[in-house]
Amino acid sequence: MNLRNRLQYMKRLCTAHFVTNAVLSVLFLVLRTIRPFCTIVFPRAEPECNLEWRESNILMFLICVVVIKNRKFPDVMQFVKILFSLSKVANFLLFFYSDLRLAIVYSVLCLLVVLIFPEPAFKGPENITYFKGEQFFEELENNPRTTWMLECYAAWSPTCQRFASVFADLSLNYSHNHFKFGKLDVGTNDKLAKRLGINTSGTSLELPTLILFQNGKPVIRRPVKNNKGKVIPFQFTMGNMIRDFDMNVIYEETKTKAQKKQEKKAEALGNNENAEEEKKDK
């Protein structure tokens, strides 16, 4: 991860959404073990200002789940989101076992944070072309030799919103004249969604859908469906995208083609100049 990306991550992590979620993730531990909170919130708890055996087991189980969930080394933001989600579930269970009223209050706090401090939309550098209607298919017809990585998204989809920063980073690291990145909003266009075979309902697991086009035709798609037509869930992390779409291989192949094309143009230009000089000499 380069310095620019690190600064972007740090800037996003310092927003109200992530700060409040961090507080909620450690709230039970703080209230249960630190004075004077522990004596006020848990006046009858034994041992005083210390975790019970059951509470310690829940926290250990949380650590194990986090390790298992992140065994494929997701990107930083994905790790933070998984950690926050699992931590809040563990906090709810801990409050529930201690006092049902505390669990209800904690649930209300989580709901308020979601409503008041939603995850900020990605605002950063990118090298992405945004298409409307049939523009993308017209681009394929006009320039079929260009390789396209297309994200079919819906603006209202939380998964698409979370994936925005990953797709932007990919576009900055891999795009060039012969390998381009595009986004197409299928959430407001049922015709386009049907043409691309994407279910855009509120419970859909196909948002976003990533399609790699080469020579004007789709060659790789994520997520995919099994033989029964059921969508196989896909984790849209940086590592998974690079691996499943062979990004490094495609980048090198398209880069080589671009260089050969430039060399041919340069050679043709040189031949034309030589021909003009010969005419002048005559």
Short mmCIF file of C-alpha atoms in Angstrom, two decimals:
data_model
loop_
_atom_site.label_atom_id
_atom_site.label_comp_id
_atom_site.label_asym_id
_atom_site.label_seq_id
_atom_site.Cartn_x
_atom_site.Cartn_y
_atom_site.Cartn_z
CA MET A 1 0.00 0.00 0.00
CA ASN A 2 1.52 3.31 -1.05
CA LEU A 3 1.58 6.48 1.05
CA ARG A 4 -1.36 8.05 -0.78
CA ASN A 5 -3.62 5.08 -0.09
CA ARG A 6 -2.54 4.99 3.55
CA LEU A 7 -3.45 8.63 3.99
CA GLN A 8 -6.84 8.02 2.37
CA TYR A 9 -7.51 5.09 4.71
CA MET A 10 -6.51 7.12 7.75
CA LYS A 11 -8.72 10.01 6.65
CA ARG A 12 -11.73 7.70 6.25
CA LEU A 13 -11.07 5.97 9.59
CA CYS A 14 -11.11 9.36 11.35
CA THR A 15 -14.66 10.15 10.20
CA ALA A 16 -17.56 10.13 12.68
CA HIS A 17 -18.90 6.85 11.27
CA PHE A 18 -15.79 4.84 12.08
CA VAL A 19 -15.02 6.63 15.37
CA THR A 20 -18.52 5.98 16.78
CA ASN A 21 -18.41 2.35 15.60
CA ALA A 22 -15.04 1.92 17.31
CA VAL A 23 -16.55 3.23 20.56
CA LEU A 24 -19.52 0.84 20.24
CA SER A 25 -17.13 -2.06 19.59
CA VAL A 26 -15.34 -1.65 22.94
CA LEU A 27 -18.20 -0.18 24.98
CA PHE A 28 -18.93 -3.26 27.10
CA LEU A 29 -15.27 -3.85 27.89
CA VAL A 30 -14.83 -0.21 28.98
CA LEU A 31 -18.00 -0.11 31.11
CA ARG A 32 -17.32 -3.52 32.66
CA THR A 33 -13.66 -3.13 33.65
CA ILE A 34 -12.90 0.60 34.16
CA ARG A 35 -13.85 2.54 37.28
CA PRO A 36 -16.12 4.36 38.01
CA PHE A 37 -18.21 3.04 35.07
CA CYS A 38 -18.15 -0.58 36.25
CA THR A 39 -19.56 0.23 39.70
CA ILE A 40 -22.30 2.43 38.24
CA VAL A 41 -23.46 0.31 35.29
CA PHE A 42 -22.83 -3.11 36.88
CA PRO A 43 -23.24 -2.52 40.64
CA ARG A 44 -24.03 -6.17 41.45
CA ALA A 45 -21.61 -7.85 39.08
CA GLU A 46 -19.15 -10.42 40.43
CA PRO A 47 -16.20 -10.16 40.26
CA GLU A 48 -16.31 -6.42 40.59
CA CYS A 49 -14.79 -4.49 37.64
CA ASN A 50 -13.53 -7.69 36.07
CA LEU A 51 -14.80 -10.07 33.41
CA GLU A 52 -16.69 -13.21 34.31
CA TRP A 53 -15.70 -16.58 32.86
CA ARG A 54 -18.61 -16.53 30.38
CA GLU A 55 -17.78 -12.99 29.27
CA SER A 56 -14.14 -13.92 28.67
CA ASN A 57 -15.25 -16.89 26.60
CA ILE A 58 -17.45 -14.70 24.40
CA LEU A 59 -14.54 -12.33 23.76
CA MET A 60 -12.21 -15.24 22.96
CA PHE A 61 -14.81 -16.62 20.56
CA LEU A 62 -14.99 -13.17 18.90
CA ILE A 63 -11.20 -13.18 18.37
CA CYS A 64 -11.37 -16.65 16.79
CA VAL A 65 -14.18 -15.62 14.42
CA VAL A 66 -12.32 -12.46 13.38
CA VAL A 67 -9.19 -14.53 12.58
CA ILE A 68 -11.22 -17.05 10.55
CA LYS A 69 -13.15 -14.34 8.70
CA ASN A 70 -9.92 -12.58 7.73
CA ARG A 71 -7.82 -15.62 6.86
CA LYS A 72 -7.77 -14.55 3.19
CA PHE A 73 -6.16 -11.21 4.08
CA PRO A 74 -8.81 -8.68 2.97
CA ASP A 75 -7.90 -5.03 2.52
CA VAL A 76 -7.72 -2.73 5.54
CA MET A 77 -11.21 -1.26 5.21
CA GLN A 78 -12.79 -4.67 4.80
CA PHE A 79 -10.99 -5.91 7.92
CA VAL A 80 -12.15 -2.90 9.95
CA LYS A 81 -15.77 -3.34 8.85
CA ILE A 82 -15.78 -7.05 9.69
CA LEU A 83 -14.18 -6.34 13.06
CA PHE A 84 -16.75 -3.66 13.93
CA SER A 85 -19.71 -5.82 12.87
CA LEU A 86 -18.63 -8.87 14.88
CA SER A 87 -17.63 -6.76 17.88
CA LYS A 88 -21.07 -5.14 18.05
CA VAL A 89 -22.74 -8.56 17.95
CA ALA A 90 -20.49 -9.71 20.81
CA ASN A 91 -21.23 -6.51 22.77
CA PHE A 92 -24.97 -7.07 22.39
CA LEU A 93 -24.67 -10.64 23.70
CA LEU A 94 -22.54 -9.50 26.65
CA PHE A 95 -25.03 -6.77 27.58
CA PHE A 96 -27.92 -9.22 27.11
CA TYR A 97 -26.43 -11.78 29.51
CA SER A 98 -25.78 -9.02 32.07
CA ASP A 99 -29.05 -7.09 31.80
CA LEU A 100 -31.74 -7.12 29.12
CA ARG A 101 -32.31 -3.38 29.57
CA LEU A 102 -28.65 -2.65 28.78
CA ALA A 103 -28.92 -4.77 25.63
CA ILE A 104 -31.95 -2.75 24.50
CA VAL A 105 -30.15 0.54 25.15
CA TYR A 106 -27.11 -0.72 23.24
CA SER A 107 -29.29 -1.73 20.27
CA VAL A 108 -30.85 1.74 20.20
CA LEU A 109 -27.38 3.33 20.25
CA CYS A 110 -26.28 1.17 17.30
CA LEU A 111 -29.40 2.15 15.36
CA LEU A 112 -28.83 5.85 16.06
CA VAL A 113 -25.23 5.63 14.87
CA VAL A 114 -26.37 4.02 11.61
CA LEU A 115 -28.95 6.75 11.05
CA ILE A 116 -26.90 9.76 12.18
CA PHE A 117 -23.42 8.71 11.05
CA PRO A 118 -23.78 6.57 7.88
CA GLU A 119 -20.64 5.34 6.17
CA PRO A 120 -19.25 8.23 4.10
CA ALA A 121 -19.37 7.86 0.34
CA PHE A 122 -16.00 7.39 -1.32
CA LYS A 123 -14.46 10.64 -2.52
CA GLY A 124 -10.99 10.12 -3.88
CA PRO A 125 -8.88 9.87 -7.03
CA GLU A 126 -9.96 7.37 -9.66
CA ASN A 127 -9.54 6.63 -13.35
CA ILE A 128 -13.07 5.45 -14.17
CA THR A 129 -15.45 6.22 -17.05
CA TYR A 130 -19.12 6.52 -16.06
CA PHE A 131 -21.66 5.31 -18.64
CA LYS A 132 -25.37 5.97 -19.06
CA GLY A 133 -27.91 3.95 -21.01
CA GLU A 134 -26.42 2.25 -24.05
CA GLN A 135 -23.17 4.23 -24.04
CA PHE A 136 -21.05 1.33 -22.84
CA PHE A 137 -22.27 -1.05 -25.56
CA GLU A 138 -21.65 1.65 -28.17
CA GLU A 139 -18.11 1.98 -26.82
CA LEU A 140 -17.62 -1.79 -27.18
CA GLU A 141 -18.76 -1.66 -30.82
CA ASN A 142 -16.53 1.29 -31.65
CA ASN A 143 -13.43 0.03 -29.82
CA PRO A 144 -13.69 -3.77 -29.45
CA ARG A 145 -9.92 -4.18 -28.94
CA THR A 146 -9.99 -2.23 -25.68
CA THR A 147 -10.26 -4.41 -22.57
CA TRP A 148 -12.87 -3.15 -20.12
CA MET A 149 -13.46 -3.89 -16.46
CA LEU A 150 -17.09 -2.91 -15.91
CA GLU A 151 -18.78 -2.49 -12.55
CA CYS A 152 -22.56 -2.75 -12.71
CA TYR A 153 -23.79 -1.01 -9.56
CA ALA A 154 -26.73 0.62 -7.83
CA ALA A 155 -26.24 3.90 -5.99
CA TRP A 156 -28.45 2.76 -3.09
CA SER A 157 -26.58 -0.52 -2.51
CA PRO A 158 -24.37 -0.53 0.63
CA THR A 159 -22.17 -3.23 -0.89
CA CYS A 160 -21.56 -1.09 -3.97
CA GLN A 161 -20.76 1.90 -1.75
CA ARG A 162 -18.21 -0.13 0.23
CA PHE A 163 -16.62 -1.45 -2.95
CA ALA A 164 -16.17 2.03 -4.47
CA SER A 165 -12.77 2.65 -2.88
CA VAL A 166 -11.45 -0.76 -3.94
CA PHE A 167 -12.54 -0.24 -7.55
CA ALA A 168 -11.01 3.24 -7.56
CA ASP A 169 -7.66 1.86 -6.33
CA LEU A 170 -7.74 -0.84 -9.01
CA SER A 171 -8.40 1.77 -11.70
CA LEU A 172 -5.43 3.84 -10.54
CA ASN A 173 -3.08 0.87 -10.39
CA TYR A 174 -4.05 -1.01 -13.56
CA SER A 175 -5.76 1.22 -16.12
CA HIS A 176 -4.13 2.48 -19.32
CA ASN A 177 -5.24 3.20 -22.90
CA HIS A 178 -5.95 -0.46 -23.69
CA PHE A 179 -7.24 -1.57 -20.28
CA LYS A 180 -9.98 0.71 -18.96
CA PHE A 181 -12.38 0.78 -16.02
CA GLY A 182 -16.03 1.75 -16.28
CA LYS A 183 -19.14 1.96 -14.11
CA LEU A 184 -22.73 1.47 -15.23
CA ASP A 185 -25.71 2.23 -12.99
CA VAL A 186 -28.16 -0.64 -13.44
CA GLY A 187 -30.12 0.19 -10.29
CA THR A 188 -32.22 2.75 -12.14
CA ASN A 189 -32.40 0.97 -15.50
CA ASP A 190 -34.23 -2.38 -15.52
CA LYS A 191 -33.63 -2.80 -19.26
CA LEU A 192 -29.88 -2.70 -18.84
CA ALA A 193 -30.04 -4.99 -15.81
CA LYS A 194 -32.00 -7.61 -17.77
CA ARG A 195 -29.65 -7.33 -20.74
CA LEU A 196 -26.70 -8.05 -18.46
CA GLY A 197 -28.60 -10.70 -16.48
CA ILE A 198 -28.44 -8.88 -13.14
CA ASN A 199 -31.06 -9.01 -10.39
CA THR A 200 -31.35 -5.53 -8.85
CA SER A 201 -33.89 -6.26 -6.11
CA GLY A 202 -33.25 -5.10 -2.56
CA THR A 203 -32.21 -8.62 -1.47
CA SER A 204 -30.02 -9.27 -4.51
CA LEU A 205 -26.54 -10.74 -4.09
CA GLU A 206 -25.58 -9.51 -7.58
CA LEU A 207 -24.77 -5.92 -6.66
CA PRO A 208 -22.20 -5.05 -7.62
CA THR A 209 -21.54 -7.31 -10.61
CA LEU A 210 -18.08 -7.10 -12.18
CA ILE A 211 -17.63 -8.13 -15.82
CA LEU A 212 -14.39 -8.24 -17.78
CA PHE A 213 -14.83 -7.57 -21.51
CA GLN A 214 -12.19 -8.56 -24.07
CA ASN A 215 -12.64 -8.17 -27.81
CA GLY A 216 -16.11 -6.81 -27.12
CA LYS A 217 -17.30 -9.93 -25.28
CA PRO A 218 -17.66 -10.79 -21.55
CA VAL A 219 -15.04 -13.34 -20.45
CA ILE A 220 -15.03 -13.22 -16.63
CA ARG A 221 -17.87 -12.33 -14.28
CA ARG A 222 -18.28 -12.07 -10.51
CA PRO A 223 -20.43 -13.12 -8.78
CA VAL A 224 -21.48 -16.20 -10.75
CA LYS A 225 -24.40 -18.59 -10.46
CA ASN A 226 -24.27 -22.34 -9.87
CA ASN A 227 -26.07 -25.00 -11.90
CA LYS A 228 -29.29 -24.34 -9.99
CA GLY A 229 -29.19 -20.63 -10.80
CA LYS A 230 -28.26 -19.64 -7.24
CA VAL A 231 -25.79 -16.80 -6.83
CA ILE A 232 -22.45 -17.80 -5.28
CA PRO A 233 -21.48 -14.97 -2.86
CA PHE A 234 -18.23 -13.17 -3.70
CA GLN A 235 -16.10 -11.05 -1.37
CA PHE A 236 -15.17 -7.91 -3.30
CA THR A 237 -11.74 -7.35 -1.78
CA MET A 238 -8.65 -6.10 -3.56
CA GLY A 239 -6.94 -9.50 -3.32
CA ASN A 240 -9.95 -11.43 -4.63
CA MET A 241 -10.37 -9.06 -7.57
CA ILE A 242 -6.71 -9.30 -8.59
CA ARG A 243 -6.76 -13.10 -8.28
CA ASP A 244 -10.10 -13.96 -9.90
CA PHE A 245 -9.73 -11.54 -12.82
CA ASP A 246 -5.98 -12.21 -13.40
CA MET A 247 -5.43 -8.47 -13.21
CA ASN A 248 -1.64 -8.65 -13.32
CA VAL A 249 -1.65 -10.91 -16.39
CA ILE A 250 -4.25 -8.78 -18.20
CA TYR A 251 -2.32 -5.62 -17.38
CA GLU A 252 0.91 -7.01 -18.84
CA GLU A 253 -0.81 -8.41 -21.94
CA THR A 254 -2.68 -5.20 -22.74
CA LYS A 255 0.39 -3.11 -21.98
CA THR A 256 2.43 -5.19 -24.42
CA LYS A 257 -0.23 -4.76 -27.12
CA ALA A 258 -0.26 -1.01 -26.48
CA GLN A 259 3.52 -0.81 -26.84
CA LYS A 260 3.46 -2.81 -30.08
CA LYS A 261 0.77 -0.51 -31.46
CA GLN A 262 2.85 2.55 -30.57
CA GLU A 263 5.91 1.01 -32.21
CA LYS A 264 3.94 0.35 -35.40
CA LYS A 265 2.68 3.92 -35.43
CA ALA A 266 6.20 5.23 -34.89
CA GLU A 267 7.53 2.98 -37.67
CA ALA A 268 4.78 4.10 -40.06
CA LEU A 269 5.45 7.73 -39.21
CA GLY A 270 9.16 7.22 -39.82
CA ASN A 271 8.48 5.60 -43.20
CA ASN A 272 6.25 8.52 -44.22
CA GLU A 273 8.93 11.02 -43.25
CA ASN A 274 11.54 9.10 -45.23
CA ALA A 275 9.24 8.99 -48.26
CA GLU A 276 8.68 12.76 -48.07
CA GLU A 277 12.42 13.38 -47.84
CA GLU A 278 13.04 11.19 -50.90
CA LYS A 279 10.42 13.15 -52.83
CA LYS A 280 12.09 16.42 -51.88
CA ASP A 281 15.50 15.11 -53.00
CA LYS A 282 14.09 14.17 -56.37
#
